[in-house]
């Protein structure tokens, strides 16, 4: 997947040099208990579940200045602040998107196991990174730097249906203002040592209004049932 500005430069120049960004905000999420869910599901059920979940995610993020980097299995990665810079808005764009995704999953269940809750962990970090196109046969727009690694750690050390953010993200949101954040105790982060981290709880006055197309997961679940019935 290549963002449109990068694709346009690639077509015009045949190559796109790597670019450094002083500050971006990275989002990672994954499904809680995905290994256990997969072990008790058929491959088709797993694919349908992921397709349903990430269709909803893909539609949600179009309402924000956010670029979807990739999905790997049950992991979902998105970024704001590149390939086109947006000043200091990247932290708030990712924060609003994350709160919207969490709200959409409120009460959601695994489609083929109605009694099994479908929950995610989310992690966010803000900092510098380098981005560039890698490969020629199937070129990909890849992000590099410790900012990405830390964002991944925020996700893996998070808790179900919570948004775990780093101190750099918390400071960026403090500058913007209007976000409800709660301190978490000092955590020993693998590869990073002790870090002060936080939970993103909400936004004063609520997140920006969503479009009528910002459906909840249950709406996609209904779509899949209709598709299965028709087939």
mmCIF file of C-alpha atoms in Angstrom:
data_model
loop_
_atom_site.group_PDB
_atom_site.id
_atom_site.type_symbol
_atom_site.label_atom_id
_atom_site.label_comp_id
_atom_site.label_asym_id
_atom_site.label_seq_id
_atom_site.Cartn_x
_atom_site.Cartn_y
_atom_site.Cartn_z
ATOM 1 C CA UNK A 1 0.000 0.000 0.000
ATOM 2 C CA UNK A 2 1.318 3.406 -0.988
ATOM 3 C CA UNK A 3 -0.188 6.750 0.075
ATOM 4 C CA UNK A 4 -1.351 8.828 -2.886
ATOM 5 C CA UNK A 5 1.236 11.635 -2.527
ATOM 6 C CA UNK A 6 4.023 9.050 -2.489
ATOM 7 C CA UNK A 7 2.525 7.150 -5.422
ATOM 8 C CA UNK A 8 2.315 10.351 -7.469
ATOM 9 C CA UNK A 9 5.989 11.144 -6.773
ATOM 10 C CA UNK A 10 6.962 7.563 -7.571
ATOM 11 C CA UNK A 11 5.210 7.718 -10.935
ATOM 12 C CA UNK A 12 6.785 11.061 -11.788
ATOM 13 C CA UNK A 13 10.311 10.435 -10.518
ATOM 14 C CA UNK A 14 10.531 6.605 -10.660
ATOM 15 C CA UNK A 15 12.036 6.756 -7.178
ATOM 16 C CA UNK A 16 11.124 8.364 -3.858
ATOM 17 C CA UNK A 17 13.949 9.150 -1.409
ATOM 18 C CA UNK A 18 13.440 8.336 2.257
ATOM 19 C CA UNK A 19 12.211 11.287 4.283
ATOM 20 C CA UNK A 20 12.708 12.211 7.933
ATOM 21 C CA UNK A 21 9.790 13.513 9.991
ATOM 22 C CA UNK A 22 10.409 15.426 13.218
ATOM 23 C CA UNK A 23 7.152 14.366 14.855
ATOM 24 C CA UNK A 24 4.416 11.881 13.985
ATOM 25 C CA UNK A 25 1.990 9.847 16.088
ATOM 26 C CA UNK A 26 1.798 6.071 15.656
ATOM 27 C CA UNK A 27 -1.154 3.816 16.532
ATOM 28 C CA UNK A 28 -1.030 0.049 17.032
ATOM 29 C CA UNK A 29 -3.832 -2.297 18.007
ATOM 30 C CA UNK A 30 -4.409 -6.011 18.206
ATOM 31 C CA UNK A 31 -7.199 -8.359 19.263
ATOM 32 C CA UNK A 32 -7.138 -9.593 22.849
ATOM 33 C CA UNK A 33 -7.000 -13.403 22.964
ATOM 34 C CA UNK A 34 -6.594 -13.717 19.188
ATOM 35 C CA UNK A 35 -4.558 -16.936 19.458
ATOM 36 C CA UNK A 36 -7.269 -18.643 21.534
ATOM 37 C CA UNK A 37 -10.028 -17.367 19.230
ATOM 38 C CA UNK A 38 -8.151 -18.671 16.187
ATOM 39 C CA UNK A 39 -7.590 -22.074 17.804
ATOM 40 C CA UNK A 40 -11.357 -22.507 18.208
ATOM 41 C CA UNK A 41 -12.340 -21.143 14.795
ATOM 42 C CA UNK A 42 -12.079 -22.228 11.192
ATOM 43 C CA UNK A 43 -9.719 -20.259 8.911
ATOM 44 C CA UNK A 44 -12.744 -18.828 7.081
ATOM 45 C CA UNK A 45 -14.283 -17.642 10.349
ATOM 46 C CA UNK A 46 -11.032 -15.902 11.306
ATOM 47 C CA UNK A 47 -10.799 -14.190 7.912
ATOM 48 C CA UNK A 48 -14.416 -13.039 8.107
ATOM 49 C CA UNK A 49 -13.872 -11.679 11.618
ATOM 50 C CA UNK A 50 -10.757 -9.728 10.626
ATOM 51 C CA UNK A 51 -12.356 -8.473 7.427
ATOM 52 C CA UNK A 52 -15.394 -7.264 9.337
ATOM 53 C CA UNK A 53 -13.301 -5.559 12.028
ATOM 54 C CA UNK A 54 -10.864 -3.879 9.672
ATOM 55 C CA UNK A 55 -13.550 -2.773 7.226
ATOM 56 C CA UNK A 56 -14.956 -0.802 10.114
ATOM 57 C CA UNK A 57 -11.491 0.502 11.077
ATOM 58 C CA UNK A 58 -10.735 1.511 7.476
ATOM 59 C CA UNK A 59 -13.977 3.433 7.221
ATOM 60 C CA UNK A 60 -13.483 5.148 10.564
ATOM 61 C CA UNK A 61 -9.999 6.436 9.812
ATOM 62 C CA UNK A 62 -11.158 8.173 6.630
ATOM 63 C CA UNK A 63 -12.804 10.705 8.946
ATOM 64 C CA UNK A 64 -9.426 11.728 10.342
ATOM 65 C CA UNK A 65 -6.085 12.892 8.967
ATOM 66 C CA UNK A 66 -4.659 9.408 9.403
ATOM 67 C CA UNK A 67 -2.855 6.990 7.075
ATOM 68 C CA UNK A 68 -3.244 3.226 7.452
ATOM 69 C CA UNK A 69 0.244 1.725 7.226
ATOM 70 C CA UNK A 70 -0.589 -1.978 7.264
ATOM 71 C CA UNK A 71 -2.273 -4.932 8.930
ATOM 72 C CA UNK A 72 -0.317 -8.023 9.947
ATOM 73 C CA UNK A 73 -2.565 -10.791 11.198
ATOM 74 C CA UNK A 74 -4.669 -9.188 13.901
ATOM 75 C CA UNK A 75 -2.376 -6.165 14.253
ATOM 76 C CA UNK A 76 -3.462 -2.807 12.805
ATOM 77 C CA UNK A 77 -1.026 0.088 12.347
ATOM 78 C CA UNK A 78 -1.854 3.693 11.470
ATOM 79 C CA UNK A 79 -0.023 7.019 11.585
ATOM 80 C CA UNK A 80 -0.752 10.737 11.429
ATOM 81 C CA UNK A 81 1.765 13.404 10.448
ATOM 82 C CA UNK A 82 3.049 11.701 7.309
ATOM 83 C CA UNK A 83 3.471 11.455 4.358
ATOM 84 C CA UNK A 84 2.032 14.975 4.527
ATOM 85 C CA UNK A 85 2.857 16.980 7.618
ATOM 86 C CA UNK A 86 -0.046 18.427 9.617
ATOM 87 C CA UNK A 87 1.684 20.643 12.146
ATOM 88 C CA UNK A 88 0.974 19.529 15.721
ATOM 89 C CA UNK A 89 -2.399 17.952 14.880
ATOM 90 C CA UNK A 90 -1.098 14.385 14.498
ATOM 91 C CA UNK A 91 -1.493 13.516 18.191
ATOM 92 C CA UNK A 92 -5.091 14.740 18.346
ATOM 93 C CA UNK A 93 -6.017 13.036 15.059
ATOM 94 C CA UNK A 94 -4.795 9.656 16.323
ATOM 95 C CA UNK A 95 -6.325 10.232 19.771
ATOM 96 C CA UNK A 96 -9.749 11.067 18.306
ATOM 97 C CA UNK A 97 -9.553 8.099 15.942
ATOM 98 C CA UNK A 98 -8.633 5.736 18.792
ATOM 99 C CA UNK A 99 -11.497 6.923 20.986
ATOM 100 C CA UNK A 100 -13.886 6.494 18.054
ATOM 101 C CA UNK A 101 -12.690 2.931 17.402
ATOM 102 C CA UNK A 102 -13.060 1.986 21.048
ATOM 103 C CA UNK A 103 -16.586 3.385 21.138
ATOM 104 C CA UNK A 104 -17.490 1.385 18.035
ATOM 105 C CA UNK A 105 -16.371 -1.841 19.718
ATOM 106 C CA UNK A 106 -18.387 -1.273 22.876
ATOM 107 C CA UNK A 107 -20.294 -4.506 23.498
ATOM 108 C CA UNK A 108 -18.992 -6.179 20.321
ATOM 109 C CA UNK A 109 -18.696 -9.952 20.136
ATOM 110 C CA UNK A 110 -16.874 -12.413 17.881
ATOM 111 C CA UNK A 111 -19.244 -12.868 14.898
ATOM 112 C CA UNK A 112 -19.235 -16.690 14.952
ATOM 113 C CA UNK A 113 -19.142 -16.896 18.783
ATOM 114 C CA UNK A 114 -21.809 -14.473 20.051
ATOM 115 C CA UNK A 115 -20.871 -15.140 23.685
ATOM 116 C CA UNK A 116 -17.211 -14.224 23.141
ATOM 117 C CA UNK A 117 -16.396 -10.500 23.509
ATOM 118 C CA UNK A 118 -14.318 -8.923 20.744
ATOM 119 C CA UNK A 119 -11.857 -6.575 22.418
ATOM 120 C CA UNK A 120 -8.688 -4.825 21.349
ATOM 121 C CA UNK A 121 -5.615 -3.314 22.973
ATOM 122 C CA UNK A 122 -4.387 0.018 21.620
ATOM 123 C CA UNK A 123 -1.047 1.785 21.992
ATOM 124 C CA UNK A 124 0.081 5.234 20.861
ATOM 125 C CA UNK A 125 3.454 6.985 20.755
ATOM 126 C CA UNK A 126 4.663 10.308 19.375
ATOM 127 C CA UNK A 127 8.134 11.075 18.058
ATOM 128 C CA UNK A 128 10.405 11.291 15.002
ATOM 129 C CA UNK A 129 10.699 8.652 12.296
ATOM 130 C CA UNK A 130 11.942 8.012 8.782
ATOM 131 C CA UNK A 131 9.603 6.795 6.033
ATOM 132 C CA UNK A 132 10.320 5.568 2.554
ATOM 133 C CA UNK A 133 9.385 3.169 -0.229
ATOM 134 C CA UNK A 134 11.046 -0.233 0.073
ATOM 135 C CA UNK A 135 11.134 -2.801 -2.738
ATOM 136 C CA UNK A 136 10.418 -2.720 -6.459
ATOM 137 C CA UNK A 137 8.272 -5.758 -7.311
ATOM 138 C CA UNK A 138 5.758 -4.977 -4.551
ATOM 139 C CA UNK A 139 6.888 -1.614 -3.153
ATOM 140 C CA UNK A 140 5.740 -0.718 0.336
ATOM 141 C CA UNK A 141 5.790 2.530 2.261
ATOM 142 C CA UNK A 142 7.601 1.606 5.470
ATOM 143 C CA UNK A 143 8.292 3.482 8.702
ATOM 144 C CA UNK A 144 11.521 3.160 10.657
ATOM 145 C CA UNK A 145 12.728 4.381 14.036
ATOM 146 C CA UNK A 146 12.419 3.881 17.760
ATOM 147 C CA UNK A 147 9.112 5.772 17.746
ATOM 148 C CA UNK A 148 7.488 2.811 15.995
ATOM 149 C CA UNK A 149 9.040 0.299 18.405
ATOM 150 C CA UNK A 150 7.788 2.256 21.414
ATOM 151 C CA UNK A 151 4.274 2.509 19.977
ATOM 152 C CA UNK A 152 4.274 -1.266 19.558
ATOM 153 C CA UNK A 153 5.360 -1.670 23.185
ATOM 154 C CA UNK A 154 2.528 0.620 24.325
ATOM 155 C CA UNK A 155 0.073 -1.710 22.603
ATOM 156 C CA UNK A 156 1.571 -4.991 23.822
ATOM 157 C CA UNK A 157 1.745 -3.755 27.430
ATOM 158 C CA UNK A 158 -1.763 -2.301 27.360
ATOM 159 C CA UNK A 159 -5.038 -3.722 28.608
ATOM 160 C CA UNK A 160 -8.262 -4.762 26.932
ATOM 161 C CA UNK A 161 -10.359 -1.858 25.607
ATOM 162 C CA UNK A 162 -7.903 0.735 26.885
ATOM 163 C CA UNK A 163 -5.723 3.218 25.008
ATOM 164 C CA UNK A 164 -2.178 3.133 26.373
ATOM 165 C CA UNK A 165 -0.116 6.223 25.511
ATOM 166 C CA UNK A 166 3.488 7.271 26.043
ATOM 167 C CA UNK A 167 4.634 10.375 27.885
ATOM 168 C CA UNK A 168 5.541 12.081 24.591
ATOM 169 C CA UNK A 169 1.987 11.593 23.333
ATOM 170 C CA UNK A 170 0.587 12.829 26.633
ATOM 171 C CA UNK A 171 2.699 16.000 26.372
ATOM 172 C CA UNK A 172 1.564 16.549 22.769
ATOM 173 C CA UNK A 173 -2.085 16.206 23.817
ATOM 174 C CA UNK A 174 -1.531 18.550 26.786
ATOM 175 C CA UNK A 175 -0.360 21.247 24.376
ATOM 176 C CA UNK A 176 -3.505 20.788 22.270
ATOM 177 C CA UNK A 177 -5.692 20.554 25.365
ATOM 178 C CA UNK A 178 -9.061 18.996 26.107
ATOM 179 C CA UNK A 179 -8.058 15.344 26.628
ATOM 180 C CA UNK A 180 -8.737 13.265 29.730
ATOM 181 C CA UNK A 181 -5.630 11.292 30.664
ATOM 182 C CA UNK A 182 -4.873 9.112 33.677
ATOM 183 C CA UNK A 183 -1.392 8.249 34.897
ATOM 184 C CA UNK A 184 -0.317 4.631 34.975
ATOM 185 C CA UNK A 185 2.367 3.442 37.365
ATOM 186 C CA UNK A 186 5.959 3.297 36.122
ATOM 187 C CA UNK A 187 6.275 0.342 33.751
ATOM 188 C CA UNK A 188 9.353 -1.696 32.856
ATOM 189 C CA UNK A 189 9.093 -1.628 29.076
ATOM 190 C CA UNK A 190 11.107 -4.344 27.274
ATOM 191 C CA UNK A 191 14.003 -2.794 25.413
ATOM 192 C CA UNK A 192 13.228 0.650 26.878
ATOM 193 C CA UNK A 193 13.556 0.334 30.648
ATOM 194 C CA UNK A 194 11.297 2.150 33.094
ATOM 195 C CA UNK A 195 8.785 4.524 31.501
ATOM 196 C CA UNK A 196 5.954 6.655 32.796
ATOM 197 C CA UNK A 197 2.897 5.890 30.680
ATOM 198 C CA UNK A 198 -0.758 6.940 30.675
ATOM 199 C CA UNK A 199 -4.290 5.888 29.745
ATOM 200 C CA UNK A 200 -6.231 8.044 27.294
ATOM 201 C CA UNK A 201 -9.740 8.123 28.750
ATOM 202 C CA UNK A 202 -11.657 10.591 26.629
ATOM 203 C CA UNK A 203 -12.016 14.101 25.322
ATOM 204 C CA UNK A 204 -13.755 17.006 26.982
ATOM 205 C CA UNK A 205 -16.990 17.584 25.102
ATOM 206 C CA UNK A 206 -16.613 14.289 23.223
ATOM 207 C CA UNK A 207 -14.745 13.521 20.015
ATOM 208 C CA UNK A 208 -15.590 15.271 16.771
ATOM 209 C CA UNK A 209 -18.898 14.338 15.177
ATOM 210 C CA UNK A 210 -18.697 11.244 13.028
ATOM 211 C CA UNK A 211 -20.181 10.924 9.572
ATOM 212 C CA UNK A 212 -23.370 8.850 9.082
ATOM 213 C CA UNK A 213 -21.101 6.189 7.572
ATOM 214 C CA UNK A 214 -19.247 5.744 10.853
ATOM 215 C CA UNK A 215 -21.037 2.508 11.658
ATOM 216 C CA UNK A 216 -20.503 0.280 14.658
ATOM 217 C CA UNK A 217 -19.137 -3.224 14.401
ATOM 218 C CA UNK A 218 -22.592 -4.776 14.777
ATOM 219 C CA UNK A 219 -23.630 -3.143 11.509
ATOM 220 C CA UNK A 220 -20.834 -4.954 9.689
ATOM 221 C CA UNK A 221 -21.786 -8.167 11.466
ATOM 222 C CA UNK A 222 -25.277 -7.814 9.957
ATOM 223 C CA UNK A 223 -23.757 -7.230 6.516
ATOM 224 C CA UNK A 224 -21.813 -10.465 6.783
ATOM 225 C CA UNK A 225 -24.875 -12.433 7.835
ATOM 226 C CA UNK A 226 -26.759 -11.121 4.805
ATOM 227 C CA UNK A 227 -23.813 -12.016 2.554
ATOM 228 C CA UNK A 228 -23.699 -15.567 3.927
ATOM 229 C CA UNK A 229 -27.449 -15.978 3.508
ATOM 230 C CA UNK A 230 -27.323 -14.810 -0.126
ATOM 231 C CA UNK A 231 -24.465 -17.203 -0.902
#
